CSV table of N, CA, C and O in Angstrom, one decimal:
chain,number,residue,atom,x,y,z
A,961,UNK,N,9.4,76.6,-203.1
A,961,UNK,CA,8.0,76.3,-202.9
A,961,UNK,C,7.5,75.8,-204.3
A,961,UNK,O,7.4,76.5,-205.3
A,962,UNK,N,7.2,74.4,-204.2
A,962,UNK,CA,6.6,73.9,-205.6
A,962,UNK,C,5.1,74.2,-205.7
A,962,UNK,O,4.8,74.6,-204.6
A,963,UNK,N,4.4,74.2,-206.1
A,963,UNK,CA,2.9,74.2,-206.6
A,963,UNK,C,2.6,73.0,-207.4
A,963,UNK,O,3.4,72.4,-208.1
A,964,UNK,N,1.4,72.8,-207.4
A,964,UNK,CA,0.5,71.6,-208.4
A,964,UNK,C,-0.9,72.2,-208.6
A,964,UNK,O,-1.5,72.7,-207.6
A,965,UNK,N,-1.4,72.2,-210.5
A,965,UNK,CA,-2.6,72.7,-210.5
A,965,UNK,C,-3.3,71.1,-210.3
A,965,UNK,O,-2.6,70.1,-210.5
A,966,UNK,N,-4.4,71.0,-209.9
A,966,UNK,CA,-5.3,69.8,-210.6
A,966,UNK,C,-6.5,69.8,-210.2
A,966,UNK,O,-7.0,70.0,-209.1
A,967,UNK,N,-7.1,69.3,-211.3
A,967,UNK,CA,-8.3,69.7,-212.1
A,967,UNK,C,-9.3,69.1,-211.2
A,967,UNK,O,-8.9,67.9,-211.2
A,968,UNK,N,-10.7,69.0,-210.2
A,968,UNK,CA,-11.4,68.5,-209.6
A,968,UNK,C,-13.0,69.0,-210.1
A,968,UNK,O,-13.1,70.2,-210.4
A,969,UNK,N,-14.1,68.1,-210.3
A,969,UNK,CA,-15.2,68.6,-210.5
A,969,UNK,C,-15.4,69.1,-209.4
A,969,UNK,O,-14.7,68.8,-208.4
A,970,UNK,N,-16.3,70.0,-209.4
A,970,UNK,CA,-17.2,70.6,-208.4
A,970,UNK,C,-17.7,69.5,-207.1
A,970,UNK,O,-17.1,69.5,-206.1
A,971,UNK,N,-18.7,68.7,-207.4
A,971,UNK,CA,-19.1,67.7,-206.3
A,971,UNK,C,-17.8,67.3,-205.7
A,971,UNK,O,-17.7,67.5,-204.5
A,972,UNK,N,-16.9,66.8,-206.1
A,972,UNK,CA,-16.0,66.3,-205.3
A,972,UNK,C,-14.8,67.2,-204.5
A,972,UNK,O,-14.0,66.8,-203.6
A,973,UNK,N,-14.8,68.6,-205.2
A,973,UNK,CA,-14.3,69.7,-204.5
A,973,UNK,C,-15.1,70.2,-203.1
A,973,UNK,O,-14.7,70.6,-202.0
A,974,UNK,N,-15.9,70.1,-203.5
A,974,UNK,CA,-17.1,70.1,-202.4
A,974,UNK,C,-17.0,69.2,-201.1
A,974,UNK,O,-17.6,69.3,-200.0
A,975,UNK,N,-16.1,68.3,-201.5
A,975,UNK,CA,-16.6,67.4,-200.2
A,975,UNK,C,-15.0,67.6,-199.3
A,975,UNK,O,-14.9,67.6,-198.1
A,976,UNK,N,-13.7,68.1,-200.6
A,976,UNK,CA,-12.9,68.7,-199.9
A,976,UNK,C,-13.0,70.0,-198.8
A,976,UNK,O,-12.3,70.3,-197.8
A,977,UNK,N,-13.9,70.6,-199.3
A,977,UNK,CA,-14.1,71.9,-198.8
A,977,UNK,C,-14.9,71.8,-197.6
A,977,UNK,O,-14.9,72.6,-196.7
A,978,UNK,N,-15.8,70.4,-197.6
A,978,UNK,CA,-16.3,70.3,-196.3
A,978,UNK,C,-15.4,70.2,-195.2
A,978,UNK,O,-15.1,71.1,-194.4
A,979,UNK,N,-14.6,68.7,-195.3
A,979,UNK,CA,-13.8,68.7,-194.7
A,979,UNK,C,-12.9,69.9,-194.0
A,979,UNK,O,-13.2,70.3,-192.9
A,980,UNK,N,-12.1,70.2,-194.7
A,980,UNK,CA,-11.8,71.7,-194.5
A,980,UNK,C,-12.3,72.3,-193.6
A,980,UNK,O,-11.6,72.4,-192.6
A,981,UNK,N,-13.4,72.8,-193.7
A,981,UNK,CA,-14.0,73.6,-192.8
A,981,UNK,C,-14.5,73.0,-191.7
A,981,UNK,O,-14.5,73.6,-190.6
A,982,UNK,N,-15.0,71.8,-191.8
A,982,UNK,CA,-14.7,71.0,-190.0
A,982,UNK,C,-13.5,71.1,-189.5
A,982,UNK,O,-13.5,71.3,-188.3
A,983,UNK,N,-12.4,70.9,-190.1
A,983,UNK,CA,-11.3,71.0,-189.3
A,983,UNK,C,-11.0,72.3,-188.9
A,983,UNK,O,-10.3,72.4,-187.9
A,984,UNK,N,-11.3,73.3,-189.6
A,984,UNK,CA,-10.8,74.8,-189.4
A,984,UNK,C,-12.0,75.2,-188.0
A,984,UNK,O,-11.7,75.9,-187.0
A,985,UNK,N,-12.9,74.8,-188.3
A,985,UNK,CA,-13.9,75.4,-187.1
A,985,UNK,C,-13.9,74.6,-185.7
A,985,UNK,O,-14.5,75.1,-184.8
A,986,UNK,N,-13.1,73.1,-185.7
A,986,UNK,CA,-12.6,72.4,-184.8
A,986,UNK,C,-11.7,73.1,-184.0
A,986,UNK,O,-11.9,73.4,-182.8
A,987,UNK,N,-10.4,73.4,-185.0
A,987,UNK,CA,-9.3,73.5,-184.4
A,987,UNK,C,-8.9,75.1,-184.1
A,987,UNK,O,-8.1,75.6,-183.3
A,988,UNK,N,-9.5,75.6,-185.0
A,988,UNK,CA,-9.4,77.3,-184.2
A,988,UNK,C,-9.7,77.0,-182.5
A,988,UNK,O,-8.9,77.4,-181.7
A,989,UNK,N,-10.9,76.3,-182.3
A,989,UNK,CA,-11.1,76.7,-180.7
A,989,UNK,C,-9.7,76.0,-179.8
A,989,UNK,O,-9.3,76.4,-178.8
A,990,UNK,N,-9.3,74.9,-180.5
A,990,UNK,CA,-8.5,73.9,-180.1
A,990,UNK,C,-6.4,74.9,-180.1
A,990,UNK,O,-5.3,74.4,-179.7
A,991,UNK,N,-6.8,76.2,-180.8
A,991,UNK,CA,-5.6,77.1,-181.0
A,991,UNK,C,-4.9,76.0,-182.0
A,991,UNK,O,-3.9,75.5,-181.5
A,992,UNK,N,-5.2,75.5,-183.0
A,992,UNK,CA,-4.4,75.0,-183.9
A,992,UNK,C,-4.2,75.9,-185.1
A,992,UNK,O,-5.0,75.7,-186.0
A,993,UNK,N,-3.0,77.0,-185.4
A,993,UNK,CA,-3.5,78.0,-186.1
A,993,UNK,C,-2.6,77.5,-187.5
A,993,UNK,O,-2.4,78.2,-188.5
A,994,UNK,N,-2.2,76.3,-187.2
A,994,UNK,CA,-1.8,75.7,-188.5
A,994,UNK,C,-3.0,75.1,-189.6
A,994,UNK,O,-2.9,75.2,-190.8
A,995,UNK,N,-4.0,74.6,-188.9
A,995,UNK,CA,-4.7,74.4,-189.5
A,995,UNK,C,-5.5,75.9,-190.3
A,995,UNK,O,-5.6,76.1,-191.5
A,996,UNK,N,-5.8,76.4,-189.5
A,996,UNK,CA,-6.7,77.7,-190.0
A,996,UNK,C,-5.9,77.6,-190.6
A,996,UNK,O,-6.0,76.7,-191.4
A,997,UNK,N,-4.4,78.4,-190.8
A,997,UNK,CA,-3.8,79.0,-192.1
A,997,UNK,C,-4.1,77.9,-193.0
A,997,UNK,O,-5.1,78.1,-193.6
A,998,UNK,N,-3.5,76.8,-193.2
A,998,UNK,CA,-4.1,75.9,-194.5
A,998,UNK,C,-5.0,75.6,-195.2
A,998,UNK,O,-5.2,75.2,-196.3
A,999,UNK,N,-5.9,76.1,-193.6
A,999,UNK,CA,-7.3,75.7,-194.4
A,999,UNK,C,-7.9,76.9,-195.0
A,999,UNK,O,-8.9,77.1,-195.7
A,1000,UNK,N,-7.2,77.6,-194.7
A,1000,UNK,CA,-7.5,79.2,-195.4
A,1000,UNK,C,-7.1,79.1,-196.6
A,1000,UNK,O,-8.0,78.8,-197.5
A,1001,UNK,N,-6.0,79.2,-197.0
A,1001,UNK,CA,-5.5,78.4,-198.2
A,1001,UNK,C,-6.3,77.7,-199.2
A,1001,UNK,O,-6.5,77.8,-200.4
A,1002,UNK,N,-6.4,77.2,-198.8
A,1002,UNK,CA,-7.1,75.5,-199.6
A,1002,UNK,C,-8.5,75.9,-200.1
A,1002,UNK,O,-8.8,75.7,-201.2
A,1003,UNK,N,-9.4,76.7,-199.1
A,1003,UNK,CA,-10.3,77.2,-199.5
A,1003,UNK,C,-10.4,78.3,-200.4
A,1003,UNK,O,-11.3,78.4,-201.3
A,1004,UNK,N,-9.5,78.9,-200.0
A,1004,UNK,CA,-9.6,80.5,-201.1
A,1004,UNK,C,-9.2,79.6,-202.5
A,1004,UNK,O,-9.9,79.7,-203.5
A,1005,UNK,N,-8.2,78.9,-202.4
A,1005,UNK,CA,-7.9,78.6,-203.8
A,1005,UNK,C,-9.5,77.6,-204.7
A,1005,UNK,O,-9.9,77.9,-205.8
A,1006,UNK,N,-9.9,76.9,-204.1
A,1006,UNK,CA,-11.4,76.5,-204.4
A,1006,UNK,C,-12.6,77.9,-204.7
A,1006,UNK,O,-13.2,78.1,-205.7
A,1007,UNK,N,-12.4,78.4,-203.7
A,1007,UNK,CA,-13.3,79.6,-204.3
A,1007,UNK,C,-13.0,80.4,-205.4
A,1007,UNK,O,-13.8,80.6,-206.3
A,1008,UNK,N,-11.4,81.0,-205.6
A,1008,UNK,CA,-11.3,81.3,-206.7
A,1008,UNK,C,-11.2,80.5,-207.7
A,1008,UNK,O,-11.7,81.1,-208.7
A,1009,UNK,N,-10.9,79.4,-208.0
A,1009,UNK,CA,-11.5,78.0,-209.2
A,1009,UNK,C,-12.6,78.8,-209.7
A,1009,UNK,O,-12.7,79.6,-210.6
A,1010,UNK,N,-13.8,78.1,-208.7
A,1010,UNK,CA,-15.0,78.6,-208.7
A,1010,UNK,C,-15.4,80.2,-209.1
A,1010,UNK,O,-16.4,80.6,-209.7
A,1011,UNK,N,-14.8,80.6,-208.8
A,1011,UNK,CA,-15.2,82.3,-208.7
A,1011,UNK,C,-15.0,82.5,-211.0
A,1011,UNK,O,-15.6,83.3,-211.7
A,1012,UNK,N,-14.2,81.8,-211.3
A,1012,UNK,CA,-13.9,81.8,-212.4
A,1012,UNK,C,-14.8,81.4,-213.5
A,1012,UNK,O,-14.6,81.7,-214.7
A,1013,UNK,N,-15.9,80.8,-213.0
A,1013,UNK,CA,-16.8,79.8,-213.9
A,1013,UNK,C,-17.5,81.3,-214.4
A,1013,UNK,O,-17.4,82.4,-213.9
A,1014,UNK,N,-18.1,81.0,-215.3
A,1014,UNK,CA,-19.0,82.4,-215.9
A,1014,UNK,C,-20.0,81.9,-216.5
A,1014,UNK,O,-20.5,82.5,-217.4
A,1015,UNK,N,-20.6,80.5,-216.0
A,1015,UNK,CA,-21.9,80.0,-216.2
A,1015,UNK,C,-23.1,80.1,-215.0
A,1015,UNK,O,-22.9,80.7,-213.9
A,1016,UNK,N,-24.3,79.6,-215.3
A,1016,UNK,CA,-25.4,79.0,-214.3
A,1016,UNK,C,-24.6,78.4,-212.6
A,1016,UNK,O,-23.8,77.6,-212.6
A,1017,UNK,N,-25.0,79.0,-211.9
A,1017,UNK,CA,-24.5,78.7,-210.6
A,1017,UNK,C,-25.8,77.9,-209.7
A,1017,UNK,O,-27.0,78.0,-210.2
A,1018,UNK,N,-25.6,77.3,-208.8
A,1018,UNK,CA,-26.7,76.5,-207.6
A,1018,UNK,C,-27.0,77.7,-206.7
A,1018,UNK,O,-26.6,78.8,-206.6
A,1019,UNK,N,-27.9,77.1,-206.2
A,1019,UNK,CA,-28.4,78.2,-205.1
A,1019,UNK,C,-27.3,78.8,-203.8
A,1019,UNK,O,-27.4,79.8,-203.1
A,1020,UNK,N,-26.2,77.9,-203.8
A,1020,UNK,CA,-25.1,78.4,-202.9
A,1020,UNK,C,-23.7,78.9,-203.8
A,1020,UNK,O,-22.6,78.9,-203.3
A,1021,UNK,N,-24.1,79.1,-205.2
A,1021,UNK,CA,-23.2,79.8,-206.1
A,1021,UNK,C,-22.0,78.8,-206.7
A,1021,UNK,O,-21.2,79.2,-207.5
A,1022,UNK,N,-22.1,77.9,-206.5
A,1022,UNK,CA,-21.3,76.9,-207.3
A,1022,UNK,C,-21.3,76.5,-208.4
A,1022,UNK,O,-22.5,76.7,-208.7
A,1023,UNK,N,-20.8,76.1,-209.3
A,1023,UNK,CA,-20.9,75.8,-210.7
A,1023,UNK,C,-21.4,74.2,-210.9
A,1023,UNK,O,-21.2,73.2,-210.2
A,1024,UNK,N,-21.9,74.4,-212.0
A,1024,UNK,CA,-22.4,72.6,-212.2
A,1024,UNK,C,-21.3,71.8,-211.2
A,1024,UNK,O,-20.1,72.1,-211.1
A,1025,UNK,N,-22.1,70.5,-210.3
A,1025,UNK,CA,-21.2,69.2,-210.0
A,1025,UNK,C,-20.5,69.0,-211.1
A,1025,UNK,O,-19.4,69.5,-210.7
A,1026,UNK,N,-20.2,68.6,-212.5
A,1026,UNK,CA,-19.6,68.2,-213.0
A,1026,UNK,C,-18.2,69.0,-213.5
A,1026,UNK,O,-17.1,68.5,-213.7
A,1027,UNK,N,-18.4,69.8,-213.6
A,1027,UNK,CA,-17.6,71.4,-213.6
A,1027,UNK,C,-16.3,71.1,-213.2
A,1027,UNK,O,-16.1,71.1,-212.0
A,1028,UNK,N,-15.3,70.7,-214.1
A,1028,UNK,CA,-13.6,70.9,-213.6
A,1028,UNK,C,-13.3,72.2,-212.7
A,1028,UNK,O,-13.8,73.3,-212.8
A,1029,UNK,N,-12.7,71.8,-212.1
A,1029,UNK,CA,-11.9,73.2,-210.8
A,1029,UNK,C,-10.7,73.1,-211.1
A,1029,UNK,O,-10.2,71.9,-211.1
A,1030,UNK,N,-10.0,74.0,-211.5
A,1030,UNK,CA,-8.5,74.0,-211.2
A,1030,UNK,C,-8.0,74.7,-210.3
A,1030,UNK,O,-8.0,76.0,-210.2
A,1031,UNK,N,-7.5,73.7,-209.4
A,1031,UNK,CA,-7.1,74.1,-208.2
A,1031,UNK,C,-5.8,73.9,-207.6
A,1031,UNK,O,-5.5,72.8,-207.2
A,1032,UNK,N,-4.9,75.0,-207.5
A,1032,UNK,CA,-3.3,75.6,-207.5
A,1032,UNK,C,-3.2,75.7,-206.2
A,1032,UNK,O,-3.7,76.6,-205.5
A,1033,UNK,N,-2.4,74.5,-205.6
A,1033,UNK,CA,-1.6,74.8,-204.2
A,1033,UNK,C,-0.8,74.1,-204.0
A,1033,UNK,O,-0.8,73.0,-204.5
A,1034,UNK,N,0.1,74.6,-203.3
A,1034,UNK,CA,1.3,74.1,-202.8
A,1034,UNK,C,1.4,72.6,-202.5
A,1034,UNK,O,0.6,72.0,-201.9
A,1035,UNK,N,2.9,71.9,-203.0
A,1035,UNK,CA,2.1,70.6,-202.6
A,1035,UNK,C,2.2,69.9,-201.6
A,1035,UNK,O,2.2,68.7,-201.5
A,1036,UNK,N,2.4,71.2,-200.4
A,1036,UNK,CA,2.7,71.2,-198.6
A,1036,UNK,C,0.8,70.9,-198.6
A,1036,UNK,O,0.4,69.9,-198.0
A,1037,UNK,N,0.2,71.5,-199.0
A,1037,UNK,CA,-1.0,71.5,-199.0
A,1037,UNK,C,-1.8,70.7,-199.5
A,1037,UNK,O,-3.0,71.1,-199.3
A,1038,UNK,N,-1.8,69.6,-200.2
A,1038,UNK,CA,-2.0,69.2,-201.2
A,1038,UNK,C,-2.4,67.6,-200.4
A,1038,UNK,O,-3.4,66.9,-200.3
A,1039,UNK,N,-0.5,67.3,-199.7
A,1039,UNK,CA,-1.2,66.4,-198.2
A,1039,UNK,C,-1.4,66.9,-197.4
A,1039,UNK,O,-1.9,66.1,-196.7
A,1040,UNK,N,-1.6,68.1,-196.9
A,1040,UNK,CA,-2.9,68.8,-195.9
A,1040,UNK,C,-4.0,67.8,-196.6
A,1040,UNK,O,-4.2,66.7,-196.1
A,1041,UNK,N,-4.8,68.2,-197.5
A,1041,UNK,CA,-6.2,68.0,-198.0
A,1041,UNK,C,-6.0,66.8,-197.7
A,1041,UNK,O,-6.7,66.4,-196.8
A,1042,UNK,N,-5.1,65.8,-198.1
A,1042,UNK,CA,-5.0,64.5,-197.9
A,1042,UNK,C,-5.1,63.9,-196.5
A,1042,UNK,O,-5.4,62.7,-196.4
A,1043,UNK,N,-4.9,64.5,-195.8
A,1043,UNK,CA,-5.0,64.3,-194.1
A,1043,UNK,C,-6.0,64.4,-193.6
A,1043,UNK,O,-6.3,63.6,-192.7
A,1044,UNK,N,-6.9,65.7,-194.1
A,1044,UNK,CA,-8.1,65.9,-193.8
A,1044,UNK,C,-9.2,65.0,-194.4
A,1044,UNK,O,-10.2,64.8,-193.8
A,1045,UNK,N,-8.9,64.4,-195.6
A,1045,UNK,CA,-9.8,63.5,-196.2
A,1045,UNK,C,-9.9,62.2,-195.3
A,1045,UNK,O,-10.9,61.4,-195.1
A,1046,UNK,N,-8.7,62.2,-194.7
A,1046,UNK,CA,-8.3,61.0,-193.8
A,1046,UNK,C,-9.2,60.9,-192.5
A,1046,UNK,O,-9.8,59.9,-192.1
A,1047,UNK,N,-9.2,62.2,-192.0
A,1047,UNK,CA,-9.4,62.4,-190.6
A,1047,UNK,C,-10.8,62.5,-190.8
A,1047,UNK,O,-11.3,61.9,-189.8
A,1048,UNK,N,-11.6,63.0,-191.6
A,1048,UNK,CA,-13.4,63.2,-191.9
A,1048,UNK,C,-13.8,61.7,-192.2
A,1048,UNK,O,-15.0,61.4,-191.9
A,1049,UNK,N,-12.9,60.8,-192.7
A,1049,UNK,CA,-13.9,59.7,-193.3
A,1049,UNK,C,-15.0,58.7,-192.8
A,1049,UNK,O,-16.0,58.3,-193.4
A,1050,UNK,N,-14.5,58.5,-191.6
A,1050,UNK,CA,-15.3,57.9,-190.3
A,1050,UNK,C,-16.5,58.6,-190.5
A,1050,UNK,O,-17.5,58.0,-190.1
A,1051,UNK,N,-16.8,60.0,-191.1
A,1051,UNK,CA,-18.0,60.2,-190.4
A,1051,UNK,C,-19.1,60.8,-191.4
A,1051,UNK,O,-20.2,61.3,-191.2
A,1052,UNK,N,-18.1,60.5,-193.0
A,1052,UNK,CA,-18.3,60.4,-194.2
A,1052,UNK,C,-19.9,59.3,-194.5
A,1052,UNK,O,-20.1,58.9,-195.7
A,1053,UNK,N,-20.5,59.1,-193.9
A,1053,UNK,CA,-21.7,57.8,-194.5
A,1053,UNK,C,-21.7,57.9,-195.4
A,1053,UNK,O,-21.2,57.0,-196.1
A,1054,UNK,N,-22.3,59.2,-196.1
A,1054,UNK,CA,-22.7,59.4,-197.1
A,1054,UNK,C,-21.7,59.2,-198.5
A,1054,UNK,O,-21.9,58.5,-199.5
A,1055,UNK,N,-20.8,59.8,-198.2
A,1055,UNK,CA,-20.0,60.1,-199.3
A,1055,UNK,C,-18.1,59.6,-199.3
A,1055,UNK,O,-17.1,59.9,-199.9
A,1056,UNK,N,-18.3,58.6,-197.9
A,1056,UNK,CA,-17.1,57.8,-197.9
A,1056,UNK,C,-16.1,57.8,-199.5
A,1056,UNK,O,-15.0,58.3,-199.8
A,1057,UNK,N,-17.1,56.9,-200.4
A,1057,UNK,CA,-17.1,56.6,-201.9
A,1057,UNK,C,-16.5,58.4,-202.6
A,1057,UNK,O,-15.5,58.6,-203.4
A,1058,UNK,N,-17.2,59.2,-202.1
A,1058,UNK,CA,-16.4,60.2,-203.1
A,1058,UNK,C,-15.3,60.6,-202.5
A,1058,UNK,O,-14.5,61.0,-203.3
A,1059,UNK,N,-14.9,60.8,-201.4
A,1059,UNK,CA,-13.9,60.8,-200.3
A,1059,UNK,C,-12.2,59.6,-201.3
A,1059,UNK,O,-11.0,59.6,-201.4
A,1060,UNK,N,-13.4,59.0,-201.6
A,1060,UNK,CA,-11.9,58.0,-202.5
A,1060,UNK,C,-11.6,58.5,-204.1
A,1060,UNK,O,-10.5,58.7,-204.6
A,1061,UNK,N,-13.1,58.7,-204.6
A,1061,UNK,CA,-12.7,59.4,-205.7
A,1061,UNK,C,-11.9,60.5,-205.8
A,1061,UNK,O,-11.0,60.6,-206.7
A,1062,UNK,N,-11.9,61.4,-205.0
A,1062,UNK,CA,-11.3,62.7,-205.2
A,1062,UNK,C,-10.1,62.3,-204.9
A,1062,UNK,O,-9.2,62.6,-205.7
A,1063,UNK,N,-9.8,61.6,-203.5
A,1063,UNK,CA,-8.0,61.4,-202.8
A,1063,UNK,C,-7.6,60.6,-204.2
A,1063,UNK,O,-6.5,61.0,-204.6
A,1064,UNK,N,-8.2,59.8,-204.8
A,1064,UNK,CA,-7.6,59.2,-206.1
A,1064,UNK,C,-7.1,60.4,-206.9
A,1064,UNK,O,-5.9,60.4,-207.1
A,1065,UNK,N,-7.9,61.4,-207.5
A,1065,UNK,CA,-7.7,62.4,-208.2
A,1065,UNK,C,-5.9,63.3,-207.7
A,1065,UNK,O,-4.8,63.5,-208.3
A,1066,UNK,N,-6.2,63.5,-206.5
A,1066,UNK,CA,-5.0,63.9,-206.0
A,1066,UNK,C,-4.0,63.6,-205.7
A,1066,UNK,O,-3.1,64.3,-205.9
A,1067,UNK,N,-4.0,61.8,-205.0
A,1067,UNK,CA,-3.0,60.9,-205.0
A,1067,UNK,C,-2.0,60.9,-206.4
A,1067,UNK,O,-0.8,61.2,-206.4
A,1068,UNK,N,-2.8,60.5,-207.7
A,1068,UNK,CA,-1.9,60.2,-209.4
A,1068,UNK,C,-1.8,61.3,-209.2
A,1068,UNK,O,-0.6,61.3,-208.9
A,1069,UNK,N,-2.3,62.8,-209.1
A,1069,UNK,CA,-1.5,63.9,-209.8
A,1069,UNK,C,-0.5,64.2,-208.8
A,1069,UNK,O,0.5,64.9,-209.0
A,1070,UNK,N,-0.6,63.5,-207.5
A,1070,UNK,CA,1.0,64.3,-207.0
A,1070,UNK,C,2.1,62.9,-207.2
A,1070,UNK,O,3.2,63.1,-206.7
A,1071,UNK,N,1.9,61.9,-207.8
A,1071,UNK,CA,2.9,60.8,-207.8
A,1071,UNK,C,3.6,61.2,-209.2
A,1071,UNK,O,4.8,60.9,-209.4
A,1072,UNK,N,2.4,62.0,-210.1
A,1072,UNK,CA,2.8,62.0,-211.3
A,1072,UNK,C,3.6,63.5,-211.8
A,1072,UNK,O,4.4,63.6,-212.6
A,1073,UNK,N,3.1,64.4,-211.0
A,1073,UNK,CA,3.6,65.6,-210.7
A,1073,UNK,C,4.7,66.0,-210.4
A,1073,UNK,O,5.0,67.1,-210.2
């Protein structure tokens, strides 16, 4: 089992973590219990990032948007997030654009990794 840390700000961890959780709350009812476990995963590892900051948090406990995350998962998981970025983007309006920033972020570190 290989692992990869890499480093994400906050905002754009955020939009991973959305993702995420549409798919987990999709596909539980759908009995996809592959996803729940991944997305269980993916998420705890984001919360603990986060759980680590020891500054000023937002009203939903997050650390500054700009805020590096280092975030440690497997890199079975790693194209998980990458699939789910895939599968949300259609409905991304908003944040299509950071949807690319972040998969950029992840794409170089696992080519380079």
């Amino acid at each position: 089992m290989r692992y990869l840390t890499i480093e994400i700000p906050v905002r754009w961890w955020q939009r991973v973590d959305g993702c995420v959780d549409n798919s987990i709350a999709i596909d539980v009812v759908d009995g996809v219990m592959e996803t729940v476990i991944a997305g269980s995963c993916v998420r705890d590892a984001g919360w603990r990032a986060a759980a680590a900051y020891e500054g000023e948090r937002d009203g939903y406990g997050w650390p500054p948007p700009e805020h590096p995350l280092a975030i440690t998962l497997r890199l079975e998981h790693w194209d998980w997030v990458l699939a789910q970025l895939d599968r949300w983007e259609p409905h991304a309006s908003d944040g299509a654009a950071e949807n690319a920033d972040v998969r950029a972020i992840i794409d170089t570190s696992l080519t380079s990794g």
